[in-house]
Amino acid sequence: MAELFDAKIGTPLAERLRADSLADVVGQEHILGDDGIITTQLKTGNIKSMILWGPPGCGKTTIAKLVAKYADAEFVMLSAVFSGVADLKKVFLDASNLRAVGRRTILFVDEIHRFNKAQQDSFLPYVEDGTITLIGATTENPSFELNSALLSRCQVLILKRLDEKALSHLIERAEEEVQKKLPLTDEARAELIAISDGDGRYLLNMIEMIFDFYQGKTIDGKELNKMLQSRFPNYDKSGEAHYNLISALHKSLRGSDPDAALYWCGRMIAGGEDPKYILRRLTRFAVEDVGIANPHALPYAISAWDAYERLGSPEGDLAIASLVIYLGTAPKSNASETAWNNAFAMAKSTGSLPPPMHIINAPTKLMEKQGFGAGYVYDPDTKDGFSGQNYWPDGMKRQKFYRPFERGFERDIKKRLEYWENLRKKLNQ
């Protein structure tokens, strides 16, 4: 018993509680359950190279070690942050020697997305001929970060962020390991789970800190927050979370759910996103998704952007919040975008057709003699303020690019266009 205790001295709680069996891994039953893909492969002995894609602290390293243990294979671990081509060459050479004597090598590469294309390509022949079984771990979307050749030789398994049930189970295991109850009120316990944000390793590190600093004292949620200083959400401004959250914000606005949009906007701001990037996207939304259904949306967006530039955070954050609410509750229309796309496509396909002669100015006598500007009617001087003249190239049929919807200000525009269309037909009979 004394030797066991001595061996644990200085070992972090998270490492001491690392699962010894697949059954002990929490939160990943979809791949480790009785019918899970990893369990099935271990039963048959046909273990494929794989990419474990999931958020921090969800068990990627633990799963890789357990796969090697169950497969009775040599386990080699590298970090793409600290390893280079020389390290990979050594691993491949050692794996070839082990293979010659009938032993399999499982190579686990943490943060595999940080390897460049050439480094990723170096895996291909050794994965393909079975010299190594590769298990890569990444927090980023493999579709964007790993080259297609490597992806085609690996199965991608998605790991889930740990839910409340899984995190609660980790707390219980920590209490069993330390042999005492975590000194937190029920409120603080729930707060700790929320702050952990699905990250089991972070949770266990915080538990260890609480055990170390709060001997014999029960702390509440307020004290816990003071100690932990609140954790910033998992967010990488240049990574997948950046694109996922801005997409969630954009689609929540498009779906007219201002509350959800405020939440995603808050997530981005809390994660350290540049507010000017958010304002640029909101201005784009005003043009692209609200359009003329509410003509005030664009100037409102520009005003909010200007207000933020003048105020900065945190006061300027309210300008962003107001804009999010305004856009989320505004009528939506992409009629302007559709009209522009169709008009631009036709403009490219019709070449250099000139405008009809009567709408080309005649600044010189020569042009006037040639007929430029002849017959042009000044619309404001007509009875209805509408002449119904042709403004398309001669011989080109009128097109209808802009089709307003029956919503917001576009309802009025639609009525106006229909009135002009009927008037045009009467004038040109």
XYZ file of C-alpha atoms in Angstrom:
429
model
C 0.000 0.000 0.000
C 2.832 2.399 0.884
C 4.518 1.721 -2.476
C 1.251 2.414 -4.326
C 0.815 5.694 -2.450
C 4.417 6.733 -3.131
C 3.943 6.059 -6.849
C 1.059 8.503 -6.918
C 2.943 11.370 -5.286
C 3.231 14.223 -7.792
C 0.980 12.500 -10.314
C -1.905 14.815 -11.346
C -5.376 13.640 -10.432
C -6.393 13.615 -14.091
C -3.615 11.126 -14.850
C -4.380 8.956 -11.802
C -8.006 8.722 -12.945
C -7.223 7.926 -16.567
C -9.472 5.019 -17.538
C -7.933 1.516 -17.362
C -10.602 -0.050 -19.566
C -12.934 1.020 -22.339
C -15.856 0.571 -19.959
C -14.388 3.279 -17.712
C -14.290 5.914 -20.481
C -17.203 8.302 -19.947
C -19.306 10.084 -22.533
C -18.229 8.152 -25.650
C -20.585 5.185 -25.580
C -21.476 5.703 -29.257
C -18.030 4.394 -30.297
C -17.053 2.367 -27.197
C -20.336 0.640 -26.341
C -21.051 -3.004 -27.133
C -21.884 -2.147 -30.750
C -19.443 0.763 -31.040
C -17.046 0.850 -33.978
C -13.883 0.683 -31.842
C -15.264 -2.141 -29.691
C -16.187 -4.101 -32.810
C -12.735 -3.656 -34.337
C -11.019 -4.761 -31.124
C -13.179 -7.883 -31.014
C -12.244 -8.820 -34.576
C -8.631 -7.643 -34.292
C -9.078 -5.625 -37.470
C -8.067 -2.192 -36.171
C -8.131 0.576 -38.746
C -6.178 3.811 -38.740
C -8.414 6.530 -37.364
C -8.727 10.229 -36.648
C -10.324 11.072 -33.302
C -12.021 14.435 -33.712
C -13.370 16.105 -30.601
C -13.079 19.008 -28.145
C -10.374 19.215 -25.436
C -10.666 16.834 -22.501
C -13.097 14.370 -24.100
C -10.781 11.317 -23.893
C -8.884 11.149 -27.195
C -5.496 10.229 -25.654
C -7.076 7.751 -23.247
C -8.907 5.963 -26.047
C -5.731 5.699 -28.130
C -3.790 4.168 -25.215
C -6.585 1.692 -24.504
C -6.786 0.623 -28.154
C -3.054 -0.177 -28.054
C -3.468 -2.000 -24.729
C -6.376 -4.154 -25.941
C -4.603 -4.856 -29.239
C -1.379 -5.764 -27.400
C 0.488 -3.377 -29.684
C 3.508 -1.137 -29.238
C 2.212 2.339 -28.351
C 4.159 5.363 -29.576
C 2.966 8.861 -28.806
C 4.024 12.040 -30.611
C 2.824 15.627 -30.470
C 2.636 17.430 -33.796
C 3.554 20.613 -31.933
C 6.970 19.309 -30.821
C 7.797 16.641 -33.412
C 9.323 16.901 -36.860
C 10.381 14.756 -39.821
C 13.329 13.228 -37.933
C 10.997 11.967 -35.183
C 8.640 10.468 -37.747
C 11.470 8.698 -39.591
C 12.626 7.088 -36.351
C 9.097 5.899 -35.545
C 8.673 4.437 -39.035
C 12.036 2.638 -38.840
C 11.307 1.197 -35.387
C 7.822 0.144 -36.508
C 9.275 -1.636 -39.560
C 11.677 -3.574 -37.316
C 8.863 -4.552 -34.944
C 6.683 -5.596 -37.832
C 9.455 -7.898 -39.042
C 9.150 -9.823 -35.766
C 5.346 -9.834 -35.846
C 4.543 -6.927 -33.516
C 2.126 -4.151 -34.415
C 2.819 -0.450 -33.753
C 0.080 2.031 -32.960
C 1.264 5.603 -33.483
C -0.754 8.233 -31.669
C -0.255 11.778 -32.954
C -1.770 14.509 -30.817
C -2.804 17.733 -32.582
C -2.221 16.006 -35.919
C -3.744 18.953 -37.787
C -0.613 20.970 -36.934
C 1.526 18.836 -39.259
C 1.983 20.454 -42.672
C 1.041 18.744 -45.944
C 4.487 17.225 -46.512
C 4.563 15.782 -42.997
C 1.056 14.390 -43.426
C 2.060 12.831 -46.750
C 4.949 11.023 -45.049
C 2.430 8.811 -43.216
C 0.808 7.501 -46.387
C 3.050 4.545 -47.385
C 3.386 3.297 -43.811
C -0.338 3.505 -43.108
C -1.145 1.927 -46.451
C 1.166 -1.096 -46.041
C 0.271 -1.601 -42.377
C 3.667 -0.695 -40.897
C 1.820 1.541 -38.462
C -1.772 1.930 -37.362
C -2.244 5.663 -37.077
C -4.484 7.255 -34.463
C -4.567 11.007 -34.896
C -6.223 13.385 -32.456
C -7.535 16.796 -33.432
C -9.839 19.488 -32.129
C -10.234 20.906 -35.640
C -12.430 19.704 -38.486
C -10.340 17.072 -40.360
C -12.045 18.011 -43.625
C -10.299 21.370 -43.528
C -7.051 20.545 -41.727
C -5.965 17.132 -43.077
C -5.172 16.395 -46.693
C -7.550 14.177 -48.642
C -4.988 11.425 -49.248
C -4.494 10.852 -45.516
C -8.213 11.150 -44.790
C -9.005 8.503 -47.410
C -6.843 6.005 -45.489
C -8.362 6.732 -42.064
C -11.792 6.548 -40.517
C -12.909 9.735 -38.791
C -14.568 9.180 -35.411
C -16.340 12.114 -33.773
C -16.009 12.327 -29.994
C -18.584 14.259 -27.997
C -17.982 16.959 -25.414
C -18.686 15.450 -21.994
C -22.229 16.081 -20.818
C -23.416 16.763 -17.268
C -23.878 13.059 -16.526
C -20.332 12.182 -17.638
C -18.779 15.086 -15.719
C -20.753 14.167 -12.580
C -19.394 10.639 -12.878
C -15.841 12.011 -13.026
C -16.465 13.999 -9.831
C -17.646 10.825 -8.090
C -14.561 8.933 -9.242
C -12.339 11.755 -8.005
C -14.044 11.671 -4.596
C -13.539 7.914 -4.468
C -9.859 8.269 -5.396
C -9.189 10.983 -2.802
C -11.538 9.269 -0.335
C -13.392 12.411 0.654
C -16.289 14.454 -0.632
C -15.663 17.521 -2.734
C -16.191 20.537 -0.413
C -18.808 22.256 -2.583
C -22.441 23.169 -2.070
C -24.899 21.671 -4.577
C -25.016 25.043 -6.312
C -21.217 25.228 -6.539
C -21.027 21.633 -7.775
C -23.417 22.480 -10.624
C -21.416 25.646 -11.310
C -18.165 23.672 -11.524
C -19.722 21.336 -14.102
C -20.964 24.310 -16.141
C -17.579 26.067 -16.018
C -15.829 22.875 -17.148
C -17.572 23.293 -20.521
C -17.461 19.592 -21.375
C -13.718 19.271 -20.674
C -13.020 16.338 -18.322
C -9.329 17.118 -17.893
C -10.071 20.717 -16.908
C -12.703 19.495 -14.430
C -10.276 17.108 -12.733
C -7.570 19.771 -12.540
C -10.038 22.139 -10.859
C -11.124 19.390 -8.444
C -7.511 18.806 -7.472
C -7.063 22.528 -6.839
C -10.199 22.636 -4.679
C -9.027 19.668 -2.597
C -5.630 21.320 -2.128
C -6.845 24.762 -1.094
C -10.100 24.123 0.735
C -9.400 21.686 3.527
C -12.390 21.347 5.836
C -14.344 24.265 4.341
C -17.395 24.061 2.096
C -17.505 26.748 -0.584
C -20.472 28.141 -2.493
C -20.837 29.205 -6.119
C -19.662 32.770 -5.509
C -16.429 31.645 -3.844
C -15.885 29.027 -6.540
C -16.166 31.621 -9.312
C -13.768 33.886 -7.465
C -11.242 31.079 -7.199
C -11.535 29.910 -10.798
C -11.875 33.423 -12.257
C -14.418 31.940 -14.696
C -13.164 29.970 -17.634
C -13.226 31.452 -21.121
C -15.279 29.281 -23.495
C -13.345 26.966 -25.797
C -12.880 29.198 -28.838
C -10.216 29.547 -31.487
C -10.549 32.769 -33.470
C -8.860 31.211 -36.480
C -10.206 27.690 -36.080
C -13.404 25.765 -36.625
C -15.223 27.250 -33.613
C -14.858 30.680 -35.226
C -16.723 29.550 -38.356
C -19.255 27.399 -36.520
C -20.306 30.189 -34.183
C -20.539 32.916 -36.822
C -22.620 30.487 -38.889
C -24.867 29.863 -35.869
C -25.257 33.624 -35.354
C -26.048 34.251 -39.020
C -28.595 31.429 -39.274
C -30.279 32.403 -35.990
C -30.767 35.917 -37.360
C -32.033 34.545 -40.659
C -34.480 32.380 -38.700
C -35.712 35.479 -36.800
C -34.608 34.186 -33.387
C -32.962 37.208 -31.739
C -32.464 35.398 -28.424
C -30.450 32.586 -29.993
C -28.541 35.163 -32.031
C -27.672 37.105 -28.868
C -26.416 33.878 -27.278
C -24.080 33.019 -30.168
C -22.886 36.606 -30.373
C -22.176 36.510 -26.626
C -20.252 33.258 -27.053
C -18.023 34.874 -29.656
C -17.394 38.020 -27.620
C -16.684 35.961 -24.460
C -14.252 33.818 -26.466
C -12.231 36.866 -27.518
C -13.542 37.393 -31.048
C -12.821 40.795 -32.585
C -16.135 42.729 -32.314
C -15.333 44.462 -35.609
C -15.434 41.098 -37.369
C -18.899 40.473 -35.915
C -20.053 43.954 -36.962
C -18.783 43.364 -40.486
C -20.800 40.134 -40.680
C -23.895 41.821 -39.227
C -23.600 44.585 -41.835
C -23.344 41.920 -44.508
C -26.488 40.330 -43.065
C -28.329 43.653 -43.268
C -27.533 43.820 -46.992
C -27.829 40.138 -47.855
C -30.702 38.814 -45.733
C -32.796 41.854 -44.791
C -32.230 43.931 -47.883
C -35.013 46.271 -48.968
C -37.558 44.473 -46.789
C -36.281 46.991 -44.223
C -34.249 49.747 -45.929
C -33.209 51.097 -42.523
C -31.276 47.908 -41.638
C -28.097 48.902 -43.480
C -27.821 52.443 -42.027
C -28.646 50.985 -38.594
C -25.770 48.502 -39.006
C -23.366 51.240 -40.086
C -24.476 53.393 -37.136
C -23.930 50.510 -34.688
C -20.477 49.906 -36.181
C -19.677 53.605 -35.852
C -20.932 53.634 -32.241
C -18.705 50.695 -31.359
C -15.701 52.392 -32.970
C -16.323 55.438 -30.775
C -17.127 53.625 -27.515
C -15.146 50.382 -27.595
C -15.900 47.527 -25.164
C -17.781 47.010 -22.958
C -20.097 49.984 -23.633
C -19.949 49.486 -27.382
C -21.038 45.871 -26.952
C -24.551 47.211 -26.381
C -24.525 48.685 -29.879
C -23.755 45.194 -31.190
C -26.523 43.687 -29.057
C -29.046 46.278 -30.284
C -28.085 45.558 -33.895
C -28.455 41.804 -33.355
C -31.968 42.321 -31.961
C -32.876 44.759 -34.761
C -31.736 42.385 -37.500
C -33.260 39.331 -35.814
C -36.680 40.988 -35.662
C -36.541 42.622 -39.102
C -38.462 41.205 -42.093
C -36.124 39.188 -44.310
C -35.622 39.250 -48.056
C -32.846 38.075 -50.341
C -34.619 39.473 -53.406
C -31.899 42.094 -53.943
C -29.156 39.459 -53.875
C -31.053 37.179 -56.251
C -31.765 40.082 -58.599
C -28.121 41.137 -58.631
C -26.818 37.598 -59.223
C -29.196 37.090 -62.153
C -28.509 40.523 -63.634
C -24.754 40.094 -63.286
C -24.873 36.670 -64.935
C -26.833 38.073 -67.882
C -24.552 41.116 -68.109
C -21.574 38.783 -68.540
C -23.358 36.613 -71.105
C -24.680 39.412 -73.386
C -21.333 40.962 -74.209
C -21.181 44.628 -75.286
C -24.754 45.398 -76.297
C -25.119 49.207 -76.389
C -27.964 51.120 -74.703
C -30.800 52.188 -77.024
C -30.058 55.438 -78.872
C -32.738 57.518 -77.133
C -31.179 57.163 -73.654
C -27.622 58.021 -74.714
C -26.711 61.658 -74.152
C -25.729 63.748 -77.181
C -23.139 66.252 -75.898
C -21.903 67.069 -79.439
C -23.691 68.258 -82.616
C -22.384 65.230 -84.465
C -23.982 62.831 -81.987
C -27.215 64.804 -82.088
C -27.282 64.523 -85.894
C -26.675 60.798 -85.613
C -29.853 60.472 -83.516
C -28.403 60.014 -80.078
C -30.915 61.123 -77.433
C -33.708 61.557 -79.968
C -37.136 60.725 -78.620
C -36.120 60.554 -74.992
C -38.993 61.412 -72.640
C -38.266 63.055 -69.285
C -40.469 60.987 -66.923
C -41.164 63.686 -64.269
C -42.804 65.825 -66.996
C -45.364 63.135 -67.864
C -48.866 62.938 -66.411
C -48.114 59.915 -64.187
C -44.394 60.599 -63.750
C -43.795 57.467 -65.811
C -43.096 57.287 -69.527
C -42.923 53.510 -70.010
C -40.038 53.867 -72.465
C -37.651 51.045 -73.248
C -34.329 51.106 -71.389
C -32.977 47.759 -72.610
C -30.621 47.140 -75.544
C -32.414 47.137 -78.871
C -33.645 43.661 -79.693
C -33.242 42.388 -76.142
C -36.385 41.244 -74.373
C -37.261 42.890 -71.048
C -36.019 40.870 -68.067
C -37.398 40.635 -64.544
C -34.550 40.212 -62.078
C -36.009 41.823 -58.984
C -38.982 39.979 -57.516
C -39.900 41.529 -54.153
C -41.634 39.502 -51.472
C -44.904 40.225 -49.724
C -43.151 41.255 -46.511
C -41.873 44.422 -44.918
C -41.238 47.445 -47.113
C -40.985 45.194 -50.180
C -44.763 44.737 -50.021
C -45.102 48.408 -50.991
C -42.416 48.108 -53.660
C -44.201 45.122 -55.176
C -47.434 47.103 -55.485
C -45.545 50.005 -57.089
C -43.832 47.719 -59.629
C -47.143 46.078 -60.510
C -48.714 49.530 -61.022
C -45.878 50.581 -63.350
C -46.091 47.297 -65.263
C -49.790 47.796 -65.931
C -49.173 51.420 -66.917
C -46.347 50.386 -69.259
C -48.666 47.960 -71.045
C -51.313 50.689 -71.532
C -48.772 53.227 -72.806
C -47.253 50.795 -75.279
C -50.499 49.427 -76.724
